[in-house]
PDB file of C-alpha atoms in Angstrom:
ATOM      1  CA  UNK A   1      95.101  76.403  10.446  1.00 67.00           C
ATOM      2  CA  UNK A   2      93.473  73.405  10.992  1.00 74.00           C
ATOM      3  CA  UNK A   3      93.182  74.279  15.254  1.00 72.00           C
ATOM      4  CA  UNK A   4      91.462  77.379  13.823  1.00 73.00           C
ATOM      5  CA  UNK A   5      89.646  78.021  16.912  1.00 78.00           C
ATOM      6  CA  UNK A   6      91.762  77.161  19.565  1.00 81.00           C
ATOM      7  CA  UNK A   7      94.841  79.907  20.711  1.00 82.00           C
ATOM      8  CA  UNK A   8      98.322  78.458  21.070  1.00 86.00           C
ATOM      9  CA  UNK A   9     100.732  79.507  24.045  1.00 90.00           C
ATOM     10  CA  UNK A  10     104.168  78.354  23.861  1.00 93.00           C
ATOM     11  CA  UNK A  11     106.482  78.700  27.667  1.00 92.00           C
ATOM     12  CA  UNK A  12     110.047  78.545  26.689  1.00 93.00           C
ATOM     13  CA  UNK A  13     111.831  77.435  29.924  1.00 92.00           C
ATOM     14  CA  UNK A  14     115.342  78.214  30.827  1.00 92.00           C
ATOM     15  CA  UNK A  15     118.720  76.940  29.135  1.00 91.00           C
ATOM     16  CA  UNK A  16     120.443  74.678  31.645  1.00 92.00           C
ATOM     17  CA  UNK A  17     123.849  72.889  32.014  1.00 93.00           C
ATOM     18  CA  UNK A  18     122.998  70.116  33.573  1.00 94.00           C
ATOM     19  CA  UNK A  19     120.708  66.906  33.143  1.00 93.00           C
ATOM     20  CA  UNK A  20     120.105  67.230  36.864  1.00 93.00           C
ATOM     21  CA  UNK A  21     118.421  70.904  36.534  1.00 93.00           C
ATOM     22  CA  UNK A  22     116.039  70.158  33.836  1.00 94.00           C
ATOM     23  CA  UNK A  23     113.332  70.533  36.436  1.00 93.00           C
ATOM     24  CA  UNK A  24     114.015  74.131  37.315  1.00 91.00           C
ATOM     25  CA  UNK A  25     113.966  74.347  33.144  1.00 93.00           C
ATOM     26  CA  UNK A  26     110.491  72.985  33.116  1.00 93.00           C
ATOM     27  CA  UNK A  27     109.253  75.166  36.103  1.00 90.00           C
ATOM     28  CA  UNK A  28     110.195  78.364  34.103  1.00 91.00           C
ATOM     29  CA  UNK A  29     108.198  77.108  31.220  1.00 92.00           C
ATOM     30  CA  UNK A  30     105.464  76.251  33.407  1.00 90.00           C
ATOM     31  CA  UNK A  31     105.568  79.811  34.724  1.00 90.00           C
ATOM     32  CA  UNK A  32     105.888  81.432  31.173  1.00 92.00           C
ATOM     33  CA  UNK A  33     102.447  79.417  30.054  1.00 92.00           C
ATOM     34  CA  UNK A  34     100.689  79.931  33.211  1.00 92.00           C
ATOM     35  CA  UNK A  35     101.192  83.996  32.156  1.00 92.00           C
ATOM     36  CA  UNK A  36      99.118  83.932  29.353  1.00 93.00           C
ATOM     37  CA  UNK A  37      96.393  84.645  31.789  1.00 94.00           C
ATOM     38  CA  UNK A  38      97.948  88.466  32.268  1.00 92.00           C
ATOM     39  CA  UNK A  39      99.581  88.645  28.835  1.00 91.00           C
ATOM     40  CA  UNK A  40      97.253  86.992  26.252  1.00 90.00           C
ATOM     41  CA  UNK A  41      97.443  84.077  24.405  1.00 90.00           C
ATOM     42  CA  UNK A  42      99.234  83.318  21.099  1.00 89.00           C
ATOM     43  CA  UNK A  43     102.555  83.908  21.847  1.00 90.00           C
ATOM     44  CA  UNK A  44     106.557  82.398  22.943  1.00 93.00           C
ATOM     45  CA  UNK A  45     106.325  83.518  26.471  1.00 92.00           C
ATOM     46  CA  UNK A  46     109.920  82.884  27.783  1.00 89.00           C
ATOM     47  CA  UNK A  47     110.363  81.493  31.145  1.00 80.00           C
ATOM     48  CA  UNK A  48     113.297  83.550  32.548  1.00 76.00           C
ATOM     49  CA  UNK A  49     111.237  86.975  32.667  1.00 71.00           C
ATOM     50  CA  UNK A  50     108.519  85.267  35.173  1.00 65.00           C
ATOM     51  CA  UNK A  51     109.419  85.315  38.687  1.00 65.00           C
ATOM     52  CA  UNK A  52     108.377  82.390  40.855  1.00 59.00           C
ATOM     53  CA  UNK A  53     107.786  85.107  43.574  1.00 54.00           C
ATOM     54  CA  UNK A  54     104.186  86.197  44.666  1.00 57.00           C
ATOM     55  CA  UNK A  55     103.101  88.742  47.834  1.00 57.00           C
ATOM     56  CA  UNK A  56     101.631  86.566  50.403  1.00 68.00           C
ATOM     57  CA  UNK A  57      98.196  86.371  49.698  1.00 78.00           C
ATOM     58  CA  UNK A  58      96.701  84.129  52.805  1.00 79.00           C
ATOM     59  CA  UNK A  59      94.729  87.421  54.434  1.00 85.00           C
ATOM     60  CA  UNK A  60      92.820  87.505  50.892  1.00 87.00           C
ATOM     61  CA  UNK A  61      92.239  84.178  50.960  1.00 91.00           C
ATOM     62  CA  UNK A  62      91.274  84.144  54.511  1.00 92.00           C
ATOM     63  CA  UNK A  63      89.059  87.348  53.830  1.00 92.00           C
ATOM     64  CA  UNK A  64      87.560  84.882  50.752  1.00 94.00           C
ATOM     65  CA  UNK A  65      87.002  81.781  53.080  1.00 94.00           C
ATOM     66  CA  UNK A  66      85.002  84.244  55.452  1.00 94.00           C
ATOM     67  CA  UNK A  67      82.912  85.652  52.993  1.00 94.00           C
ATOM     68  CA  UNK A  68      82.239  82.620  51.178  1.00 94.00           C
ATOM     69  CA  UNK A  69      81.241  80.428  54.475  1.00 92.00           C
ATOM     70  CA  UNK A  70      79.057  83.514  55.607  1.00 92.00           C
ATOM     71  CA  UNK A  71      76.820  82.861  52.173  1.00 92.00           C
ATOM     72  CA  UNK A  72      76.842  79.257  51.819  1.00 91.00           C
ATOM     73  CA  UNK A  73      75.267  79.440  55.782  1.00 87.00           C
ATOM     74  CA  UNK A  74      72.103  81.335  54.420  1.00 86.00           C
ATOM     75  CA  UNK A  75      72.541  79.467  50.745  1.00 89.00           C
ATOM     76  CA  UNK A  76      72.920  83.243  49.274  1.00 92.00           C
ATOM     77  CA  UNK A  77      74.008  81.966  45.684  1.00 92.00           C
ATOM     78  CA  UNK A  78      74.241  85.936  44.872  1.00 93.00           C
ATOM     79  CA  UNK A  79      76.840  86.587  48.351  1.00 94.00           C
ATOM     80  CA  UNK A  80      78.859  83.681  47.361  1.00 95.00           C
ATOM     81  CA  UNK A  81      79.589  85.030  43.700  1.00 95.00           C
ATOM     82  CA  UNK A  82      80.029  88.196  44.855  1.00 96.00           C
ATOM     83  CA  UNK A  83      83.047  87.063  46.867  1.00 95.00           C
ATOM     84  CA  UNK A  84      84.557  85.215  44.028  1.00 96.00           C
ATOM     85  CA  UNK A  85      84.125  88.964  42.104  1.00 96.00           C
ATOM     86  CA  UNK A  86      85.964  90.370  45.349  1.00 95.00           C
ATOM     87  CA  UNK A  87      88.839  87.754  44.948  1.00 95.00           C
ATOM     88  CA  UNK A  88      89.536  88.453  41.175  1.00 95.00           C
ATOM     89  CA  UNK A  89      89.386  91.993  42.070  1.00 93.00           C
ATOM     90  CA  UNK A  90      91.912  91.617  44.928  1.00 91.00           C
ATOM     91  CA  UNK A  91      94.178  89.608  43.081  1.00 89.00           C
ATOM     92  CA  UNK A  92      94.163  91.451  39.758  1.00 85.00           C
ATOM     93  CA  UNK A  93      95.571  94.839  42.065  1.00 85.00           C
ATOM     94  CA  UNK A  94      98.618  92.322  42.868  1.00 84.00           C
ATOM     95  CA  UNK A  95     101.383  93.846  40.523  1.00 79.00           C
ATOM     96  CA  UNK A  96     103.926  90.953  41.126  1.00 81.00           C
ATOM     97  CA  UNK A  97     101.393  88.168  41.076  1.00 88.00           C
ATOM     98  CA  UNK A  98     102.001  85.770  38.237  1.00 89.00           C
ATOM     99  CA  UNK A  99      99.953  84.306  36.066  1.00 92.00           C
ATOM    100  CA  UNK A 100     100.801  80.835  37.722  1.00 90.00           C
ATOM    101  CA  UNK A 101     100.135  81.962  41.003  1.00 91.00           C
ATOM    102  CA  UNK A 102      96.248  83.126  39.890  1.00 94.00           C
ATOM    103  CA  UNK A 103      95.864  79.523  38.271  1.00 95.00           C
ATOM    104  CA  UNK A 104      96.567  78.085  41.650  1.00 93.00           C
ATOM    105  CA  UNK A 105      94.664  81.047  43.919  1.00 94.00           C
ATOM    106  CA  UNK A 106      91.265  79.917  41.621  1.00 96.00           C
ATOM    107  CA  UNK A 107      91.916  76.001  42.083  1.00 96.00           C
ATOM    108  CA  UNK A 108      92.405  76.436  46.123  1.00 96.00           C
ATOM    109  CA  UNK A 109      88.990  78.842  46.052  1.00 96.00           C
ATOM    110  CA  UNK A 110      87.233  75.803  44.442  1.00 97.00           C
ATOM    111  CA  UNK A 111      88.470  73.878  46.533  1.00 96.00           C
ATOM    112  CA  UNK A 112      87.405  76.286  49.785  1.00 96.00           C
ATOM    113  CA  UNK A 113      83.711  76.372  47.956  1.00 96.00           C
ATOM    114  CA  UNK A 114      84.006  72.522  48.327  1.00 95.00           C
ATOM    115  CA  UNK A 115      85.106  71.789  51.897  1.00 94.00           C
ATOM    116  CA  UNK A 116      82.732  74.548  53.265  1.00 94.00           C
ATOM    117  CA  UNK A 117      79.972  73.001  51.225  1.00 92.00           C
ATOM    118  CA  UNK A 118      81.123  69.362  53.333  1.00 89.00           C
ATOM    119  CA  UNK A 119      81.117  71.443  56.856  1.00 89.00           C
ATOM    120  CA  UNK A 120      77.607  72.835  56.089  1.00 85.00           C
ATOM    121  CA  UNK A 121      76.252  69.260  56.098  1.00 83.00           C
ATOM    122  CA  UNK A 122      75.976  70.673  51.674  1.00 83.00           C
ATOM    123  CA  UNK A 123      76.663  67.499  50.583  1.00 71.00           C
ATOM    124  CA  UNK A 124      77.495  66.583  46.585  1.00 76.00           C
ATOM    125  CA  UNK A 125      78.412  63.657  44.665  1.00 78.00           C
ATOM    126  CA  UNK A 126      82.137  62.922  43.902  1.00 84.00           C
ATOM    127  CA  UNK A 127      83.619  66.223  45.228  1.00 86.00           C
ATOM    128  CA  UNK A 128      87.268  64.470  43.323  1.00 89.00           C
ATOM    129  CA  UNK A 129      85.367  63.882  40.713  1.00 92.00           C
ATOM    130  CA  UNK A 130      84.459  67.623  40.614  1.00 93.00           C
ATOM    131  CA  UNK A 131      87.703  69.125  41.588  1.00 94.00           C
ATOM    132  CA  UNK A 132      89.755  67.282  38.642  1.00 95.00           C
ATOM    133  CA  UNK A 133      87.502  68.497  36.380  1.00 95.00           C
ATOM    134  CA  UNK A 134      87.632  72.094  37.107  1.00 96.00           C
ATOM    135  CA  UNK A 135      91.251  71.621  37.303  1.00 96.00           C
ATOM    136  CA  UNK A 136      91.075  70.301  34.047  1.00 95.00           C
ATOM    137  CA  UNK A 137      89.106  73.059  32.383  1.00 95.00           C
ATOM    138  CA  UNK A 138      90.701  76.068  34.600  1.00 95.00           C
ATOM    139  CA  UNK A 139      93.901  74.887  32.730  1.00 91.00           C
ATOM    140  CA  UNK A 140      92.527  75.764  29.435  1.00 91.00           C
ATOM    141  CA  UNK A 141      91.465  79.197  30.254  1.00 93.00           C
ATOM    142  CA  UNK A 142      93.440  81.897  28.644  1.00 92.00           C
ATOM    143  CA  UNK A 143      93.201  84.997  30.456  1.00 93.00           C
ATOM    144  CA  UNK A 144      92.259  86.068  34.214  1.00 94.00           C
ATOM    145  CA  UNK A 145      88.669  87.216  33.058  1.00 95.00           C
ATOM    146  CA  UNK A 146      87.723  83.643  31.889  1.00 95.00           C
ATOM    147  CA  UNK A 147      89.486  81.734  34.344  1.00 97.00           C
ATOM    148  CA  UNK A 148      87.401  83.832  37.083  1.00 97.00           C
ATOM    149  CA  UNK A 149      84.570  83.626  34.827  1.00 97.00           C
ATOM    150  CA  UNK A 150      84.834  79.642  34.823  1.00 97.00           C
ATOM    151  CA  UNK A 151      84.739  79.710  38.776  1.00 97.00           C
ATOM    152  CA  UNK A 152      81.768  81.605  38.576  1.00 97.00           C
ATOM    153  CA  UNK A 153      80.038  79.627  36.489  1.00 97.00           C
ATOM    154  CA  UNK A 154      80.946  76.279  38.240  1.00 96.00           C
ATOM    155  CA  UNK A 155      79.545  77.426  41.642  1.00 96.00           C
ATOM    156  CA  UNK A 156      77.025  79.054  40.057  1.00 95.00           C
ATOM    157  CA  UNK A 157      75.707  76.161  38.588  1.00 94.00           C
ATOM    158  CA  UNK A 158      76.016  73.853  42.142  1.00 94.00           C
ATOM    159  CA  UNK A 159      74.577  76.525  44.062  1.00 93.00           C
ATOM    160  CA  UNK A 160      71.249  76.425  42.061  1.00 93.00           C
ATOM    161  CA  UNK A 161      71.555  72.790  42.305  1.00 91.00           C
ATOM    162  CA  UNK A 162      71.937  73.196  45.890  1.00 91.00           C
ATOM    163  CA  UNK A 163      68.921  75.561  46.882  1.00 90.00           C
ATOM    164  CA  UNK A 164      66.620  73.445  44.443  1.00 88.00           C
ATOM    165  CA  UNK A 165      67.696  70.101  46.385  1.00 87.00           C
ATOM    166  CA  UNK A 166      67.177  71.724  49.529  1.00 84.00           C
ATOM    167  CA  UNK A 167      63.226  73.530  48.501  1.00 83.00           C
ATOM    168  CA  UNK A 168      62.462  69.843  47.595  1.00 84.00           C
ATOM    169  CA  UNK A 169      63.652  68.654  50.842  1.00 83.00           C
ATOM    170  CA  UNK A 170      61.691  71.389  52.630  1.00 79.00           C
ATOM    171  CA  UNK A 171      58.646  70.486  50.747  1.00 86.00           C
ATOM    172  CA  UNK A 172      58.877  67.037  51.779  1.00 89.00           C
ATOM    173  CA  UNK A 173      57.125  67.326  54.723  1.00 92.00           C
ATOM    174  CA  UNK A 174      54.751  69.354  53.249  1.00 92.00           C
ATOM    175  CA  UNK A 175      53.757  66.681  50.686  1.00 91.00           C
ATOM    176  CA  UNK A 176      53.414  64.022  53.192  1.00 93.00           C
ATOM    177  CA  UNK A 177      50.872  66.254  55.082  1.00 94.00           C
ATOM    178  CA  UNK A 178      48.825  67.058  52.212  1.00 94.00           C
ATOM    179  CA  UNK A 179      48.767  63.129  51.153  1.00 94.00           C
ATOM    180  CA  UNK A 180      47.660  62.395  55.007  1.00 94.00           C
ATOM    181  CA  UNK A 181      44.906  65.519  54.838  1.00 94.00           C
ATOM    182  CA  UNK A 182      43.772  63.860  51.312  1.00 94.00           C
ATOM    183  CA  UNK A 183      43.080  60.028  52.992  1.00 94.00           C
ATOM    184  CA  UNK A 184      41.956  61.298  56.314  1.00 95.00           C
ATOM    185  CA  UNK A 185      39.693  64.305  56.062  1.00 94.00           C
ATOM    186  CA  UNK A 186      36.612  62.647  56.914  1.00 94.00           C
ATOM    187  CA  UNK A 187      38.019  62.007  60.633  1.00 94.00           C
ATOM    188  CA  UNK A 188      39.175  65.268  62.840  1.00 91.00           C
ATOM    189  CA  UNK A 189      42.342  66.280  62.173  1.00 92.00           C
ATOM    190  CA  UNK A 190      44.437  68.773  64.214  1.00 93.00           C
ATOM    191  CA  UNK A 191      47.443  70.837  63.237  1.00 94.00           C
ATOM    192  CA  UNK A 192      49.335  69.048  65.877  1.00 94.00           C
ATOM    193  CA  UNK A 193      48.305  65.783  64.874  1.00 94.00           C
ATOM    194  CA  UNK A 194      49.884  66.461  61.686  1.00 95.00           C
ATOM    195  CA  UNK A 195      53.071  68.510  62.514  1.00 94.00           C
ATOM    196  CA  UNK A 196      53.970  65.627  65.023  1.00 94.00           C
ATOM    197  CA  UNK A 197      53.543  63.427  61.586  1.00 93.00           C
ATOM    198  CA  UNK A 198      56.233  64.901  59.967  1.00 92.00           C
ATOM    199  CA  UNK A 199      58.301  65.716  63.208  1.00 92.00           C
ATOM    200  CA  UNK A 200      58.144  69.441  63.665  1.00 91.00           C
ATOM    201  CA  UNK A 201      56.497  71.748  66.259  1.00 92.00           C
ATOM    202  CA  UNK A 202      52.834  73.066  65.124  1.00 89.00           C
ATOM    203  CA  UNK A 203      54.120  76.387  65.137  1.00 91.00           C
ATOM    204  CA  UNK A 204      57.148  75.741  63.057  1.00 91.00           C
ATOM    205  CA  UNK A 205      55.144  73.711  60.587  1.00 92.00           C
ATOM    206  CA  UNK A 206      52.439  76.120  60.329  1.00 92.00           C
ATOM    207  CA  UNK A 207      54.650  78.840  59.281  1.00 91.00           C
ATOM    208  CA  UNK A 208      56.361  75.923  56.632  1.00 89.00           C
ATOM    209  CA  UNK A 209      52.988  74.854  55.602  1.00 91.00           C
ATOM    210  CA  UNK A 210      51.761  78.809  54.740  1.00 91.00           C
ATOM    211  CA  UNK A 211      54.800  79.317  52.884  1.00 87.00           C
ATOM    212  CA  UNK A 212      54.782  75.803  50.881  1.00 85.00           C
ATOM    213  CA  UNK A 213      51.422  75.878  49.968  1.00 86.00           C
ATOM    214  CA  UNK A 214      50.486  79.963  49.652  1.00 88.00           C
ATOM    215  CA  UNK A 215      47.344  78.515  52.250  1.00 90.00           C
ATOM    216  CA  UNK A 216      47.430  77.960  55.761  1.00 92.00           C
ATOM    217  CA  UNK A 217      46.404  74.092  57.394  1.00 94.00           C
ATOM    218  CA  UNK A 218      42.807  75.204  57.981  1.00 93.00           C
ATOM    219  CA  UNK A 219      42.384  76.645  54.653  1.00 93.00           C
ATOM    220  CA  UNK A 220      43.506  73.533  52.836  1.00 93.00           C
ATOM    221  CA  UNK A 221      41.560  71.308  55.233  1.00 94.00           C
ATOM    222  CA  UNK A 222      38.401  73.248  54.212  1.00 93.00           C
ATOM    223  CA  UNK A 223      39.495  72.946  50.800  1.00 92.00           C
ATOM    224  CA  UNK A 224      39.992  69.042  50.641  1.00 94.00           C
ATOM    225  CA  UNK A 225      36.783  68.534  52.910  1.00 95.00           C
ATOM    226  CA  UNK A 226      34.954  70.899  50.382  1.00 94.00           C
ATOM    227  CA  UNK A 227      35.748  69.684  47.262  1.00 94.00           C
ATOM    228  CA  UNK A 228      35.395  65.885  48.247  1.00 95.00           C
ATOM    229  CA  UNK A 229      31.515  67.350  49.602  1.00 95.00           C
ATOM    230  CA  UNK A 230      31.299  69.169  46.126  1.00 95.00           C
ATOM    231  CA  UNK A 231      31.710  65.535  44.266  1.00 94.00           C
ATOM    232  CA  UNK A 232      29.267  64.066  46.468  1.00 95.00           C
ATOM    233  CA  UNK A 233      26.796  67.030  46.070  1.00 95.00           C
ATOM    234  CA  UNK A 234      26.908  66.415  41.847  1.00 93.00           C
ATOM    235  CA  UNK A 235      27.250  62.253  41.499  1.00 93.00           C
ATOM    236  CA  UNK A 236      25.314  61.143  44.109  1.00 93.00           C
ATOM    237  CA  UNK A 237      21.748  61.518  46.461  1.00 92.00           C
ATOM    238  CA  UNK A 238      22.865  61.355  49.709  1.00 94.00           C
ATOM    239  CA  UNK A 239      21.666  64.126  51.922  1.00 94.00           C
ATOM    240  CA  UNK A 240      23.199  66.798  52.850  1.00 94.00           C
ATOM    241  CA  UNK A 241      23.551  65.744  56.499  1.00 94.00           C
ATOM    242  CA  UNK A 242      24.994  62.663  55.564  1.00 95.00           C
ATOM    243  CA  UNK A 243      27.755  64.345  53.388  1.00 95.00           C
ATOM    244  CA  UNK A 244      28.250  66.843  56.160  1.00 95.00           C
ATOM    245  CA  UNK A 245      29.281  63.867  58.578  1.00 94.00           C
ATOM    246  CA  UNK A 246      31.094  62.027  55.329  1.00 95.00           C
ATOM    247  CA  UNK A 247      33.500  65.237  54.435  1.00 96.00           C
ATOM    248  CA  UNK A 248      34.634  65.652  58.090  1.00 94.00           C
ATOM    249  CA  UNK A 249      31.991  67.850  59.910  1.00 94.00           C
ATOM    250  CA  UNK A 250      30.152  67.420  62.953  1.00 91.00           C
ATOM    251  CA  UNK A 251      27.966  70.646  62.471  1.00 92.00           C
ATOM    252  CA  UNK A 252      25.508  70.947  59.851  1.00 94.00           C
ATOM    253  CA  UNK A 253      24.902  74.735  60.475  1.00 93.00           C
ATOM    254  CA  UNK A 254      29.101  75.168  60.463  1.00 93.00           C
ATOM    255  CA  UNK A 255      29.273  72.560  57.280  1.00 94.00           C
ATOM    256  CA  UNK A 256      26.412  74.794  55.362  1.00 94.00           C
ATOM    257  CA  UNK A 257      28.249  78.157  56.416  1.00 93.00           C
ATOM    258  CA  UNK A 258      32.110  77.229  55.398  1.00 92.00           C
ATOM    259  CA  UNK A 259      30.584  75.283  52.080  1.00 93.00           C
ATOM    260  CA  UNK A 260      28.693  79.298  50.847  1.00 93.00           C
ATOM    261  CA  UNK A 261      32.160  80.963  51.964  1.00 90.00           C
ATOM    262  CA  UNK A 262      33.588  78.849  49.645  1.00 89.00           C
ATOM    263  CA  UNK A 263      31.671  78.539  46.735  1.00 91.00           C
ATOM    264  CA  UNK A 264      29.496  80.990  47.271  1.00 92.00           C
ATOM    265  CA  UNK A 265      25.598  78.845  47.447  1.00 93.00           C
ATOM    266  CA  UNK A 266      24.488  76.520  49.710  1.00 94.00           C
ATOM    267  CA  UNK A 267      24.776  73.004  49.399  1.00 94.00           C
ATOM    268  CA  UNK A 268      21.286  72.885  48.043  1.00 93.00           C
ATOM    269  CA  UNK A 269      21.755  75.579  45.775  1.00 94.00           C
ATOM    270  CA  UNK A 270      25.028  73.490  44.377  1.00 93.00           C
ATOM    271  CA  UNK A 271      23.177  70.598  43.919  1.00 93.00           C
ATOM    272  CA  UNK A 272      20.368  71.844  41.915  1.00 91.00           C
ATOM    273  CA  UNK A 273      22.857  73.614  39.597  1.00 90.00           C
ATOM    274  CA  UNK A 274      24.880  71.397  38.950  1.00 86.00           C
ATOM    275  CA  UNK A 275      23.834  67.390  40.057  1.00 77.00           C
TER     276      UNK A 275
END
């Protein structure tokens, strides 16, 4: 009464004759415990009804290994727990499988999800660390459906750790651009200029830049050198020629054009309106 919310499972191992076979006793009784995954929890489960005998299941886990690696190459978080669903679902259609057998099946998937995310270059901190611990809890569980539902929940959790890592690390270079368009705007500066900067091909970082951003280079060129001529415009009397060389442009005619695309007036207009 006072464990009130925890379920007890007792495993009852096998009478013996001998000092010397009291480790075959304790196997049984790790068997009978390890059932209370198929049978429920809250009961003597005797050890000399569980056979130590389970189909060979290394197709299934090859099939899982496959699956798994295909995911983890594309970072599909959604693929990867879909072949942890497969698994459970594969296993659970074992009649002979024990309950033993499903504990250990679910540690060696973990530890698949782990040694694929170390050949994919996916590294995280303290993989031991990590693999004692779900060891740990996975030995709590007590029934198939939460044991699976652990897994899930584990790589779940890593893979959005994962993909969020890896955006940041994709928008590094797109930072660093930005932060070199922001100091050097007033000079010319070419898409190449600033791909070789962060060490890509123009083309490549183009398409990177479009999809970090939601602009392409150009755009947020003309959107730093415009807002920087905007400032100018309201807090101080330079002309407009001056600004025009000051923001970036060599052409007053193509300075005054992009600056009403943008805004909408000329820079005359802006600076009557709002200087």
């Amino acid at each position: 009464n006072l464990f009130h919310r925890i379920e007890f499972t007792m495993g009852l191992g096998i009478a013996v004759e001998d000092i010397r076979q009291l480790r075959e006793s304790f196997r049984a009784a790790e068997l009978a415990v390890g059932q209370r995954l198929i049978e429920g929890t809250g009961k003597l489960l005797e050890g000399g009804n569980v056979q130590d005998v389970s189909p060979s299941l290394d197709d299934l886990m090859a099939d899982f290994t496959k699956d798994m690696e295909t995911s983890l190459e594309v970072l599909d978080s959604k693929g990867v727990i879909a072949a942890i669903a497969a698994l459970r679902t594969h296993i659970q259609d074992k009649p002979k499988i024990s309950g033993q057998e499903i504990l250990r099946l679910v540690m060696e998937a973990y530890s698949i999800y782990l040694m694929l995310l170390r050949n994919h270059q996916l590294n995280i901190d303290d993989t031991e660390g990590l693999y004692e611990t779900f060891a740990l809890h996975s030995d709590l569980c007590s029934s198939t459906p939460e044991l699976f539902s652990y897994l899930s929940k584990v790589i779940r959790e890593s893979m959005d750790s994962i993909i969020e890592d890896k955006k940041q690390e994709d928008l590094k270079p797109i930072r660093t651009a930005k932060h070199y368009i922001q100091q050097n705007y007033m000079n010319p500066i070419t898409l190449k200029e600033v791909s070789n900067l962060v060490g890509f091909n123009d083309s490549y970082f183009s398409s990177l830049f479009k999809k970090g951003s939601g602009k392409n280079f150009s755009e947020y060129l003309s959107e730093v050198r415009m807002n920087k001529a905007k400032e100018l415009l309201k807090e101080t009397n330079l002309c407009i020629a001056n600004i025009c060389e000051m923001v970036g442009y060599n052409d007053l005619k193509h300075f005054t054009k992009s600056f009403k695309k943008i805004t909408g007036l000329k820079p005359n207009e802006y600076r009557k309106l709002y200087a």
